[in-house]
Every structure is written in C-alpha cells, then in structure tokens.
Coordinates of C-alpha atoms and ligand atoms in Angstrom, one line a residue:
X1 CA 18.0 -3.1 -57.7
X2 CA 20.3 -3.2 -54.5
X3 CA 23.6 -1.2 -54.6
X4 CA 26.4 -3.4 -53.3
X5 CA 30.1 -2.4 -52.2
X6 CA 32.7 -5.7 -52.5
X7 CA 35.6 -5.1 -49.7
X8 CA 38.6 -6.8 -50.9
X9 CA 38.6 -7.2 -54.6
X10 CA 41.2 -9.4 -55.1
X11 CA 41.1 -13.3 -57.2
X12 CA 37.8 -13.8 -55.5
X13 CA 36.0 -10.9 -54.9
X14 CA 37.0 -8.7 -58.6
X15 CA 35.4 -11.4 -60.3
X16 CA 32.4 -11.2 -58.2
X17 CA 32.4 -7.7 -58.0
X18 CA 32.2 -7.6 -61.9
X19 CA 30.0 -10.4 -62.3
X20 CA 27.3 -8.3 -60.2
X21 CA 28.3 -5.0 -62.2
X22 CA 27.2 -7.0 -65.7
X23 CA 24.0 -8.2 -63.7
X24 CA 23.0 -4.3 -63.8
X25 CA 24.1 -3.9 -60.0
X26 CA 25.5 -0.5 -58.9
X27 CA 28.6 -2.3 -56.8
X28 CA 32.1 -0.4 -55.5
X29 CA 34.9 -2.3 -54.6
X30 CA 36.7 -1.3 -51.8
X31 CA 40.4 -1.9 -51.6
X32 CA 44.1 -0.8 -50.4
X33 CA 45.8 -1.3 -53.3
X34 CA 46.4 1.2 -55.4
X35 CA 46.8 -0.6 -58.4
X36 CA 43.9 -2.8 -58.2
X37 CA 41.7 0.6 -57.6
X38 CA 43.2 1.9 -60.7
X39 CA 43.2 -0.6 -63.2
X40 CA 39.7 -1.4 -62.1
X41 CA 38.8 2.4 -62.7
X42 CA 40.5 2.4 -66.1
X43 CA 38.1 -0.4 -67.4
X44 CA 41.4 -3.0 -66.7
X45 CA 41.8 -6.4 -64.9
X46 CA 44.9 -6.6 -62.8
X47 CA 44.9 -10.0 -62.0
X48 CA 45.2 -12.7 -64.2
X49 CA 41.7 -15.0 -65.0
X50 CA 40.1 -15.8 -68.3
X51 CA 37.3 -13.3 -69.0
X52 CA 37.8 -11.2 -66.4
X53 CA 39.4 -8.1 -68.7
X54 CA 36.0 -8.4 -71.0
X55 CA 33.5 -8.6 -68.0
X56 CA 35.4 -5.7 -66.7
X57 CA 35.1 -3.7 -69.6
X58 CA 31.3 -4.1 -70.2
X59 CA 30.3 -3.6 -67.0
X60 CA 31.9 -0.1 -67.0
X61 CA 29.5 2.3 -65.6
X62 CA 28.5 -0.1 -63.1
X63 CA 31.8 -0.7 -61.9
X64 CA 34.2 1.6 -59.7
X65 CA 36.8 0.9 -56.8
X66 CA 37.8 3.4 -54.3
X67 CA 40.2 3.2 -50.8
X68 CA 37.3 5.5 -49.1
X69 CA 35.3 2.6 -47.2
X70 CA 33.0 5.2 -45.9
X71 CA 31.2 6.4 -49.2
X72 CA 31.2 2.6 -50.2
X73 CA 29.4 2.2 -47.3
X74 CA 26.6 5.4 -47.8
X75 CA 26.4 4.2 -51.4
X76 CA 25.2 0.2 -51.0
X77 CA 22.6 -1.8 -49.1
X78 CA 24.8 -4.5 -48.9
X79 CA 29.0 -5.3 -48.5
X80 CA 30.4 -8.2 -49.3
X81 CA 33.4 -8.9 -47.6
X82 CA 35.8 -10.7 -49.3
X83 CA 39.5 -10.0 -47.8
X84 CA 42.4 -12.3 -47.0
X85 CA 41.9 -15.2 -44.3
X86 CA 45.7 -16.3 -43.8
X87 CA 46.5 -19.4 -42.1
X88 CA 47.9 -19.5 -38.7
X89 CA 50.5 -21.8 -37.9
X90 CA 48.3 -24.4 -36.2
X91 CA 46.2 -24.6 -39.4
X92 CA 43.2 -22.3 -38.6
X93 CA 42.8 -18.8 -40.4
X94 CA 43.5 -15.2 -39.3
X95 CA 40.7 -13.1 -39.3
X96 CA 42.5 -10.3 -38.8
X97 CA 41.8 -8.5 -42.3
X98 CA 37.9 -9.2 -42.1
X99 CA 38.2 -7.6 -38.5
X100 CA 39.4 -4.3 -40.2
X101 CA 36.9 -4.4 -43.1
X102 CA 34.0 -4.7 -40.2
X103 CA 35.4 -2.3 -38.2
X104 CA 35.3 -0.2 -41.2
X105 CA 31.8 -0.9 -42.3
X106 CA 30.5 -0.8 -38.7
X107 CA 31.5 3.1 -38.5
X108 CA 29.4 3.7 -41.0
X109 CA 26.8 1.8 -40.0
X110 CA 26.4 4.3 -37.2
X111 CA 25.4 7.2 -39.8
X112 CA 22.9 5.0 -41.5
X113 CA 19.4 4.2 -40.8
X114 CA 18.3 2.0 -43.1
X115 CA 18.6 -1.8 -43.2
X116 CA 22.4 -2.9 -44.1
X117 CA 23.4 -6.6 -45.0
X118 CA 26.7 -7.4 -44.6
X119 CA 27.5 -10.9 -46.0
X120 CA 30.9 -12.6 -45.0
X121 CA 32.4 -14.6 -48.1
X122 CA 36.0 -15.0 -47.2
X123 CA 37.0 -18.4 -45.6
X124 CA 37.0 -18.5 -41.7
X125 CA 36.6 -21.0 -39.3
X126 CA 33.1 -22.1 -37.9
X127 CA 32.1 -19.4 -35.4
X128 CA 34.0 -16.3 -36.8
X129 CA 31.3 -15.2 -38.4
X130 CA 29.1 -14.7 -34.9
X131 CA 32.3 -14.5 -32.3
X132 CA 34.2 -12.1 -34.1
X133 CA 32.3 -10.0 -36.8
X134 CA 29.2 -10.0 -35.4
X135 CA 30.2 -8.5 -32.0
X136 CA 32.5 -6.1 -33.5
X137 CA 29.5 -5.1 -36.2
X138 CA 27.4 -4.3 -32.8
X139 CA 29.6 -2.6 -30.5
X140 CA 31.1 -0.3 -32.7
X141 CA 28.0 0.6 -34.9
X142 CA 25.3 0.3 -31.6
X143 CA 23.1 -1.3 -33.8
X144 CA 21.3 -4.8 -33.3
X145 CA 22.5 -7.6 -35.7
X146 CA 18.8 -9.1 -37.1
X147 CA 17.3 -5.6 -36.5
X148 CA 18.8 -2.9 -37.5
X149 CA 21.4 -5.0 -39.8
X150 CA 22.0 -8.2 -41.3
X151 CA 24.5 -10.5 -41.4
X152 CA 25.5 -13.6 -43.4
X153 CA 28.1 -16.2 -44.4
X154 CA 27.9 -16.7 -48.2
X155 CA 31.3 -18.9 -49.2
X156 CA 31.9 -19.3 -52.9
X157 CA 32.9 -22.3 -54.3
X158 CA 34.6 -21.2 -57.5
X159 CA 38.1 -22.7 -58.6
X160 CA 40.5 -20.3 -60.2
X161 CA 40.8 -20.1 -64.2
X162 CA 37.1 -20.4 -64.1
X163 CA 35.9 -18.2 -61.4
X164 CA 33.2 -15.9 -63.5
X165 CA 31.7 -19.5 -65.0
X166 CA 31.9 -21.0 -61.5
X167 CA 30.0 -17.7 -59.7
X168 CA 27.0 -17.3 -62.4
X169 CA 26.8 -21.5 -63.4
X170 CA 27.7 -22.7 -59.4
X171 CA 26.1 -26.7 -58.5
X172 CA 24.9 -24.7 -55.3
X173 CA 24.4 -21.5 -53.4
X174 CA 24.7 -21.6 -49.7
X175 CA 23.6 -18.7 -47.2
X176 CA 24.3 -19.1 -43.2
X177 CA 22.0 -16.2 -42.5
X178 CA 20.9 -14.2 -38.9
X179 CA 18.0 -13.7 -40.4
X180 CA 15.3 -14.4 -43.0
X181 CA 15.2 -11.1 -44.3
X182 CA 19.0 -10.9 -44.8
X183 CA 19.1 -14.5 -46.4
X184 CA 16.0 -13.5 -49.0
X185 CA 17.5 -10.4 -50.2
X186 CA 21.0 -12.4 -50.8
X187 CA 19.1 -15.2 -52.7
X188 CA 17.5 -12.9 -54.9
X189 CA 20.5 -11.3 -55.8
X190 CA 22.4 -14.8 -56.6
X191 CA 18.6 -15.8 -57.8
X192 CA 19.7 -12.9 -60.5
X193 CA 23.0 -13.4 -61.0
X194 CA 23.0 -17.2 -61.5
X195 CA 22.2 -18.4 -65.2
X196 CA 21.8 -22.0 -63.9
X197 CA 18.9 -22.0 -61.2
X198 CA 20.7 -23.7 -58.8
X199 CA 19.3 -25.2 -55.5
X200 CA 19.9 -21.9 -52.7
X201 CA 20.5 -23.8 -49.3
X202 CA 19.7 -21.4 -46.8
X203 CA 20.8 -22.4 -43.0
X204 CA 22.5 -21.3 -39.7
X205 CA 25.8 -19.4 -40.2
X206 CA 27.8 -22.2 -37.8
X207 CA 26.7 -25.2 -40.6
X208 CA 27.2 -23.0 -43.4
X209 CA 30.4 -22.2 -42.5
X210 CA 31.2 -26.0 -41.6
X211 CA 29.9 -26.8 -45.1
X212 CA 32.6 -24.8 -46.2
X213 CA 35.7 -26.4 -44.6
X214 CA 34.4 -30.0 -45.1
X215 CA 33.6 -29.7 -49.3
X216 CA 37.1 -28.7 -49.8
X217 CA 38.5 -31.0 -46.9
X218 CA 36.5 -34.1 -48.7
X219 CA 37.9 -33.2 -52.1
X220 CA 41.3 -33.1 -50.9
X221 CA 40.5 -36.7 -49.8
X222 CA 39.0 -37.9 -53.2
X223 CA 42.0 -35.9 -55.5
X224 CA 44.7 -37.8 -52.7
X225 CA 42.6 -41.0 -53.7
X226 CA 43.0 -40.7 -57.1
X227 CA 46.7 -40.1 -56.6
X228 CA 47.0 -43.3 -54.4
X229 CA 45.1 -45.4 -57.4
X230 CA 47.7 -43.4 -60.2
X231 CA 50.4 -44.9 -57.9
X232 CA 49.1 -48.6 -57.8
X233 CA 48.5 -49.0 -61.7
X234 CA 52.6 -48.1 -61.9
X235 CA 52.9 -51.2 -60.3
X236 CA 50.5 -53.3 -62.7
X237 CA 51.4 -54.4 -65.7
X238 CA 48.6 -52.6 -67.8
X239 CA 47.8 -50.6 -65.0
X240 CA 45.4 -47.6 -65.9
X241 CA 44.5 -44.8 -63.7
X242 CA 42.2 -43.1 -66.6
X243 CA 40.2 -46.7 -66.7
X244 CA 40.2 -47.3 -63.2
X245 CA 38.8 -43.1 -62.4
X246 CA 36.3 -43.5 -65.3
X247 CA 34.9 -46.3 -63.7
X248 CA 34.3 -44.9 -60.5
X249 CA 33.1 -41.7 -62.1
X250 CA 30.0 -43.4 -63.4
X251 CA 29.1 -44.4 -60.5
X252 CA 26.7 -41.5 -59.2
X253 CA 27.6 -41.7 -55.5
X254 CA 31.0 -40.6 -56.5
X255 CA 31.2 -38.5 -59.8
X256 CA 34.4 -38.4 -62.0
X257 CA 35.5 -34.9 -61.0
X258 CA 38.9 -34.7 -59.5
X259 CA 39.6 -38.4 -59.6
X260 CA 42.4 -37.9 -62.4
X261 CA 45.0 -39.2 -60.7
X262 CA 48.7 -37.3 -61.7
X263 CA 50.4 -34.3 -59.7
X264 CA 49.7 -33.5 -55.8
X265 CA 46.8 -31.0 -55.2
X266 CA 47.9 -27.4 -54.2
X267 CA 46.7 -23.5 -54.8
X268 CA 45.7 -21.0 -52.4
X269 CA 42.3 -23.0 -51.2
X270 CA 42.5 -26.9 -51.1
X271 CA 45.6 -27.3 -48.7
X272 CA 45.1 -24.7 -46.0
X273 CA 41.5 -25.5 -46.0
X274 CA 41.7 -29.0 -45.4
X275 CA 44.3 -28.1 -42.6
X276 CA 41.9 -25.6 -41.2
X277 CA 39.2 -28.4 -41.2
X278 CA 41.8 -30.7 -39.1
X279 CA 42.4 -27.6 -36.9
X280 CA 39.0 -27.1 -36.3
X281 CA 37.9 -30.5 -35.7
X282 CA 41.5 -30.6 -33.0
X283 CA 39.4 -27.3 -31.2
X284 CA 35.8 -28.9 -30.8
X285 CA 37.6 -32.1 -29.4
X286 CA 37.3 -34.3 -32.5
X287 CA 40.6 -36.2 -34.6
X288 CA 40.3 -35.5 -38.5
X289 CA 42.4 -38.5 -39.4
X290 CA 41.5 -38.8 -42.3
X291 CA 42.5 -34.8 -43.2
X292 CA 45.7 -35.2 -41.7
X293 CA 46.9 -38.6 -43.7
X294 CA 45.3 -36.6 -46.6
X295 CA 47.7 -33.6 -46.1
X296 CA 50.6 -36.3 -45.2
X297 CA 50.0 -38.1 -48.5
X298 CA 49.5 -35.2 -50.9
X299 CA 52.9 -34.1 -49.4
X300 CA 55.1 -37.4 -50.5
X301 CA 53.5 -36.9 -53.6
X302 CA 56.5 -34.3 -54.5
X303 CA 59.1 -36.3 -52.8
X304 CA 58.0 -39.7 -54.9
X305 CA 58.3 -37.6 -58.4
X306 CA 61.2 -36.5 -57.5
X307 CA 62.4 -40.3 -56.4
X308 CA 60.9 -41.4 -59.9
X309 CA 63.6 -38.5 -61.9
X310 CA 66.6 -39.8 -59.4
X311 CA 65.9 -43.1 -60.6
X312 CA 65.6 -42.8 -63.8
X313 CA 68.5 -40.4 -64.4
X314 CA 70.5 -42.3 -61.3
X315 CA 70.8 -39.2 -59.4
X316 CA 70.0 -35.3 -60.7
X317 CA 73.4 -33.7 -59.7
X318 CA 74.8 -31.8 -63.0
X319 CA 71.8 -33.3 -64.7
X320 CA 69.7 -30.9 -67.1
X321 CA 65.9 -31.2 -66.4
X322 CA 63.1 -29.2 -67.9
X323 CA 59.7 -28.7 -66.4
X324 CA 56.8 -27.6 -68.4
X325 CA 54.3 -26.1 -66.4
X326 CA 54.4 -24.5 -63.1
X327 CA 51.4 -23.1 -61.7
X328 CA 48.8 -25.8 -59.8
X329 CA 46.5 -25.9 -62.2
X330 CA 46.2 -24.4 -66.1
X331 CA 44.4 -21.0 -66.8
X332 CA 45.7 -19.5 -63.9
X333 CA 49.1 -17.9 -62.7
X334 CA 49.1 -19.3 -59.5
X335 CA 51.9 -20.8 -57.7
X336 CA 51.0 -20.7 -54.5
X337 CA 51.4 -24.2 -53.2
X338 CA 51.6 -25.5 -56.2
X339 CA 53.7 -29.6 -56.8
X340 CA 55.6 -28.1 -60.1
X341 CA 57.0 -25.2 -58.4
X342 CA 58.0 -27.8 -55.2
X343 CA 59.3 -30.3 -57.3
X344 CA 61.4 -27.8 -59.2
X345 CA 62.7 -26.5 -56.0
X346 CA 63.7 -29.9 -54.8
X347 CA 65.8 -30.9 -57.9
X348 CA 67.5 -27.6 -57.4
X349 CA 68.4 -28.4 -53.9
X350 CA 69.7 -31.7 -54.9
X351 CA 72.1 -30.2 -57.6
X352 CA 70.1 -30.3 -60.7
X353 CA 69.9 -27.9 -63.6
X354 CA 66.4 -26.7 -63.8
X355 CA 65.0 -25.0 -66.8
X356 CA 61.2 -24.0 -66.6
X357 CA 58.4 -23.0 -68.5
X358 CA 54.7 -21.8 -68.1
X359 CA 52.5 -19.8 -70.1
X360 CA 51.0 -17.8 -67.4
X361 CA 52.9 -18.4 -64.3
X362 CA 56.6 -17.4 -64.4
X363 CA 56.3 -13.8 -62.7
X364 CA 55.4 -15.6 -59.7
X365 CA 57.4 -18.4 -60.0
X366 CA 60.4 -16.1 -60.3
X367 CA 59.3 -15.1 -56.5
X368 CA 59.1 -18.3 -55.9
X369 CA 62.2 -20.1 -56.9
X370 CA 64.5 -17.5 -56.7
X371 CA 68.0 -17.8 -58.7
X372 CA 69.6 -20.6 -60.3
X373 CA 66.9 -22.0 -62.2
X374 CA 66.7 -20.8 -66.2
X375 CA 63.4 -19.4 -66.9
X376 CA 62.7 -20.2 -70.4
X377 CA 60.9 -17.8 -72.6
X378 CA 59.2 -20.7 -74.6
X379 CA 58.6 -24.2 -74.6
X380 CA 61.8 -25.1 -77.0
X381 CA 63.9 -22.9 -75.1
X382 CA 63.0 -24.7 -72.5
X383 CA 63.6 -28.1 -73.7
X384 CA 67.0 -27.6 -75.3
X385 CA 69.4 -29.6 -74.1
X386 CA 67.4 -31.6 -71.4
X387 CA 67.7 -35.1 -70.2
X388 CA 64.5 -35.2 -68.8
X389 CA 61.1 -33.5 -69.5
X390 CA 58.3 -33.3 -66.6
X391 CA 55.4 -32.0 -68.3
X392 CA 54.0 -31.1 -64.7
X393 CA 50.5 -28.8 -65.9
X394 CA 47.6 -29.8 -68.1
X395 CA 48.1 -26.4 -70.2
X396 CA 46.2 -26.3 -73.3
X397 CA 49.3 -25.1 -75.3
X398 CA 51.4 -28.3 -74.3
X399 CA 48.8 -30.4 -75.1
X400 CA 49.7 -29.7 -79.1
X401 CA 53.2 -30.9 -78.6
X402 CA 54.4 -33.8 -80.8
X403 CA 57.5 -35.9 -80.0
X404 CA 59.4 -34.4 -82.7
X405 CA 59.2 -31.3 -80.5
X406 CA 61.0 -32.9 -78.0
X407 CA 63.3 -35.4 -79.7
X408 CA 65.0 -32.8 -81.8
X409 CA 65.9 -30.2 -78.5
X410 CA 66.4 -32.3 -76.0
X411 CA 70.3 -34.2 -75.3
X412 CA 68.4 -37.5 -74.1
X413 CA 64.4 -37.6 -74.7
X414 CA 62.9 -39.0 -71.7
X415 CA 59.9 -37.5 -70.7
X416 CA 57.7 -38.0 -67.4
X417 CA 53.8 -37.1 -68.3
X418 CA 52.1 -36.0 -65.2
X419 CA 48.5 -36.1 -66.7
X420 CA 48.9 -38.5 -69.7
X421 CA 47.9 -35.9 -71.8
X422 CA 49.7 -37.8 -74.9
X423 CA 49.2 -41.2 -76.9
X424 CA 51.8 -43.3 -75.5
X425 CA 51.7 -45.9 -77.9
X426 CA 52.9 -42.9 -80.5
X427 CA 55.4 -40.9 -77.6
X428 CA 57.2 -44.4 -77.0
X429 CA 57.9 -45.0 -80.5
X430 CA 60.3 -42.0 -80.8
X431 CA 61.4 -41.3 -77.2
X432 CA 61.3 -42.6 -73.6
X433 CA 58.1 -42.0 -72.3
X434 CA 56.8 -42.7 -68.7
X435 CA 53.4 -41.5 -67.5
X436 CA 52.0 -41.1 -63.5
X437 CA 49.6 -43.8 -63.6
X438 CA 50.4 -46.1 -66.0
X439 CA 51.8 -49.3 -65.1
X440 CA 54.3 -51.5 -67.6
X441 CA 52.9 -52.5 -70.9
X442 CA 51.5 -56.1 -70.9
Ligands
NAD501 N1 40.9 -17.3 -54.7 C1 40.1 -18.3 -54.5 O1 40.2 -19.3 -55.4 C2 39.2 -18.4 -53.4 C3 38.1 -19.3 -53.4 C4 37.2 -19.4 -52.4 C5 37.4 -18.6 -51.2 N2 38.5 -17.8 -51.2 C6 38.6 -16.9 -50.0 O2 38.4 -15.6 -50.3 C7 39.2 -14.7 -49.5 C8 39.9 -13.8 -50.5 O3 40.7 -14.6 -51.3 P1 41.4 -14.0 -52.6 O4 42.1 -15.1 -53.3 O5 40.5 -13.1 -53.4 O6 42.6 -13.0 -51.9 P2 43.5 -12.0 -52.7 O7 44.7 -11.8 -51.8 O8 43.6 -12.3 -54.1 O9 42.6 -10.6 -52.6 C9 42.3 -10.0 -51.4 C10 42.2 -8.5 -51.6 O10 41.8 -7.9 -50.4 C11 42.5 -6.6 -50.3 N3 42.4 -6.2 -48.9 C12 43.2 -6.7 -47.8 N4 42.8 -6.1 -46.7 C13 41.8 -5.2 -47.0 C14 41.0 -4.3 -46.3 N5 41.1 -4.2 -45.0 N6 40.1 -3.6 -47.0 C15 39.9 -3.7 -48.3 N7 40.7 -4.6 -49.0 C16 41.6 -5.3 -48.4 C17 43.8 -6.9 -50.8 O11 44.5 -5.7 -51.2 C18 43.5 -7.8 -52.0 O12 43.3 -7.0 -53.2 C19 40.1 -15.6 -48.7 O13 39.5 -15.9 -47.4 C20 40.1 -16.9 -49.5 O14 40.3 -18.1 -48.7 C21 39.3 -17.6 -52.2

C-alpha cells in the first residue's frame, strides 16, 4: 500500500488525512501549527466535525503529524497538498501557501529517486496547477514532471459537518492528471477508500480544475434560485417554497438538493468560489453574469431579513432580538461568511439588542461580532426577554423546540423561521409566527 504525507491538515485535509489512515494507509500530515500536530499526535481532533475524534482515534498507528516536511517527504510516495487558497481582492485565489508547500516538497524531491506523485487538492484557479506548481516542482527539484514525478489536481467536493461521509460516499471522483501513471495510482487509492464505487473522471488538469470552480459556481446559482422562489411565495397567499422546491426536485434534470429556499448561502467555499469563477471568466475574456447577479442577490438576502424585523417591530433601536443559530449551516462551527452572523451584525449597527445562540459556533462568533451582543449560554437564556426570535440555523437541537418554549421567555413572541422547520398551523395558535417562504394563509 502507498505511504502518503497530507500537507496542510486543516477542515479539509485532517479529515482526509484520517480517512486514508482507517483505509490501512501509512499517511503524515504535515503542518505549522503546533496544536494541530499535537492533538493529532495525542489521538485528538482539534477541529470541530462530526466523527472526526473517532476516526482519529482508530486510525492511531497509522496516523502522525509533524512540522518536518522533509521526512514526510522520504516517508510517502505521494503528498497531498491541501493548504489555504485565500481570495484576492479581485476574486481569484492566492496560491501563495501551496507555493511554500511545493517548494518544500520539491527539495526533497531532489534526494529521492523514485517516482513521487504530488496531487494538488486545495482550490486554485484554472492553470495554477501547471503555471505555478508545476514549474516550481521542476526547477527546484531538476526533475521532469510526467517522468521522474507526477502531478495532479484532485478537488474534493465534500461540505462541512459531513466531510468523512462526503470523502468515502462522494457522487464523483475527479483527477486532472499529467500523466496516466500518476492518475491510476490516485484512482486506486480513492478506488480503496471510497465505499460507494463512484464513477472516477479522469481528464486534463486545466478542465478538472474548471470543473471545480463551475460545480460550486452553479450551486450558488440554484441555492440563490431557491431563495428568489422563498421570496415570491411571501407574496402569494398560500405561497409554499417547500411545495414549489419539491416539485422541481422530482424532476431529474434538476434534483431537490439545495433548492430549500430560507437564509443566504455562505461558509468558507460557496461565496469565494463562485467569485473566483466570475474572476476567472473576467481573465480569459468571458462576462459570468450570471455569477455576479448570483453574488449580488445572495447579498440583499441579509439586508431583506433584516428589512422584514424593521418592519415588523417598526424599527430595532432599543428593541431586544434573539437569534438562534449562528454558524452557515448546522453540524459545523463555522462562521465564516455565514447570513446569521451578518444579520446579527446588522441589527447591532442599527441599535438593536442582540442576544445569540449556537450549539457549536459561539467561539468564533465571539471573533466575529465582537462586544455588545449577549452570547447566551443556552437557548432559554437566549430567549428571555426577546421581542423577536430569528431561528436563523437548521440545528438539530432547535428543531425540538415547542412554542411553550418561547411564549413563556420571551416579552412579545414573534418569531421569524428561516427554514420552516415548525408546524405553523400549531406555532400560530400560541405566538406570532412568520416563516421565509411562506406567503399569507388563504
Ligand atoms: N473546508 C472545506 O469545506 C473545503 C472544501 C473544498 C475545498 N477546500 C479547499 O481546501 C483548502 C484548505 O481548506 P481548509 O478549509 O482545510 O483550510 P484550513 O485553514 O482549515 O486548513 C489549512 C491548514 O493548512 C495549514 N498550513 C498553512 N500553510 C501551510 C504550509 N505551508 N505547510 C503546511 N501546512 C500549512 C494551516 O496551519 C491549516 O492547519 C482550501 O484551498 C479550500 O478552498 C476546502
């Protein structure tokens, strides 16, 4: 079985790293961070995703992280590299952390003669992977990419909170390879790894790397849809976003995924990549018009929630408002981009007493947000008092929540339902309830 050394074990590449180590792979992460190489080395997950912790643990003796790069390197036939790509402020990412990890693996490369694959999964633009890690591989090891190494570009396409189900279950694998040799021995690992057999598209590096940028780009679009449909049905009496998303879900050129209509999309992934797609598209000489309203629309998103409270409580100044959920999805404690922690922020801006609440996410929102905001320690402490309620993530521990929980905290029950995750004919009957998506009863 091939050894295999994970640079960057972070959200994406831990999960990976581990998922590998429980397949029987002999894989070392490689990282700068001391705390991620120690809790790793002590059998613990430092980051926050279900399972990880167990997959860690039983894959103990399989598993190791170190800072040293260079006996990664001597001790794997192939690196995965799996580092931060930050976006620039035009849109596109930085490469400038996967340049470091193949400097890095490119000094070694010069002590080594046997056959090395190095396999790019972070997310860069369309030609990074042969104009900028490819040349620097060469020059600095002297070695010939497709001879004496490989080199692919192997993106995942996992979502947060389900990352280990998403790597080893995934709808498809897809390998931009330089060369059939280096492709085979990455399908055969994922041929492995996955417990699904999924189909293994194996292609250029340039259209795998496209592939990339347009499947998040394109589900931007369909989420934003959804969003623009939840917004109509307010305006019908009987209006149903659920209805109207089912019935498009059946149909099999469009699948029901991510057509539930409710908060704007965010997280680390979906917003800078579909801005990096419009980027790219603005460099070959091409207008992504569509990714750019997309982007433009999932932004008013926050502002028309927060038009919806002003209305309803005619204005927020002084008023007390509680927001249940805060990262941009449940299962993870994510904030980054996320429409909860933006609408919060608004309302505090406009004068608002904000008290919050999330089972996972209130370390970071705390970075986040800042001061003057009341981080609640539970969902009745969070409640108490308020004149509004925006229950703004799908979490599985709000979903038990009757109206008695609310009614008996909160100064004036009125609650805004960003999912519909309850019955409204039962909600209304004890408390004001309004719902994203759900136009005036007929
Ligand atoms: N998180 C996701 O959901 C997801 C999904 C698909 C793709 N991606 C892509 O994967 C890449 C990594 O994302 P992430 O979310 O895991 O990032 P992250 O910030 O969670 O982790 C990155 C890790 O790399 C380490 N690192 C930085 N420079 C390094 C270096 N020179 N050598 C070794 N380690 C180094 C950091 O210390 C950190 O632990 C990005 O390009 C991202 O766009 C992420």
């Amino acid at each position: 079985m091939a050894s295999i050394s994970v640079f960057g074990i972070g959200k994406l590449g831990l999960p990976l790293a581990a998922s590998l180590a429980n397949k029987g792979y002999q894989v070392i992460g490689v990282d700068l961070n001391q705390n991620v190489i120690q809790a790793v080395n002590e059998g613990r997950s430092p980051h926050y995703e279900p399972g990880l912790a167990e997959l860690i643990k039983s894959a103990r003796g399989h598993l190791s992280a170190t800072e040293d790069y260079h006996y990664a390197l001597q001790n794997s036939d192939i690196s995965f590299i799996v580092v931060p790509t930050p976006s620039e402020p035009d849109g596109s990412f930085s490469t400038r952390y996967v340049e470091i990890s193949a400097e890095q693996i490119a000094t070694s490369l010069k002590d080594r003669h046997n056959f090395h694959v190095v396999v790019l999964t972070s997310t860069v633009l369309p030609g990074a992977t042969e104009g900028v890690v490819k040349p620097l591989l060469e020059k600095i090891s002297g070695r010939k990419c497709g001879e004496d190494f490989g080199l692919c570009y192997n993106p995942e396409f996992i979502a947060l909170g389900s990352v280990i189900r998403d790597f080893t279950h995934p709808d498809v694998v897809l390998i931009g390879e330089s060369d059939s040799k280096s492709g085979e021995l990455l399908a055969e690992i994922y041929r492995n790894v996955c417990e699904n057999e999924p189909p293994i598209v194996r292609t250029t590096i340039y259209n795998a790397e496209l592939a990339k940028i347009s499947l998040n780009a394109l589900i931007t679009m369909k989420i934003t849809f959804a969003n623009t449909i939840a917004e109509i049905c307010e305006r019908m009496p009987g209006g149903d976003v659920d209805t109207v998303s089912r019935m498009l879900g059946f149909d099999s050129r469009i699948g029901r995924k991510y057509l539930s209509g409710g908060l704007a999309y965010g997280g680390p992934c979906f917003p800078r990549d579909n801005k990096a797609f419009a980027s790219f598209a603005r460099r070959v000489g091409c207008q992504a018009r569509l990714s750019l309203a997309t982007d433009e629309v999932n932004q008013e998103q926050v502002e028309r929630i927060v038009r919806l409270i002003e209305q309803e409580l005619d204005g927020v100044k002084d008023k007390n408002i509680a927001i249940l959920g805060l990262t941009y999805k449940p299962n993870t404690d994510v904030v980054e981009e996320s429409a909860p922690v933006k609408i919060a922020s608004s309302l505090k801006q406009k004068g608002a007493r904000v008290s919050v609440y999330d089972p996972a996410g209130m370390g970071n929102a705390k970075l986040a947000l800042g001061e003057r905001i009341k981080y609640a320690g539970s969902v009745e402490e969070c409640l108490t008092d308020a004149q509004l309620c925006i229950l703004a993530t799908p979490w599985e521990e709000f979903k038990k929540l009757k109206p008695e929980d609310f009614t008996t905290r909160m100064k004036k029950p009125v609650l805004l339902d960003c999912w519909r995750l309850y019955n409204r004919s039962e909600f209304s009957k004890k408390l004001e309830y309004m719902a994203i998506g759900l136009g005036p009863r007929c």
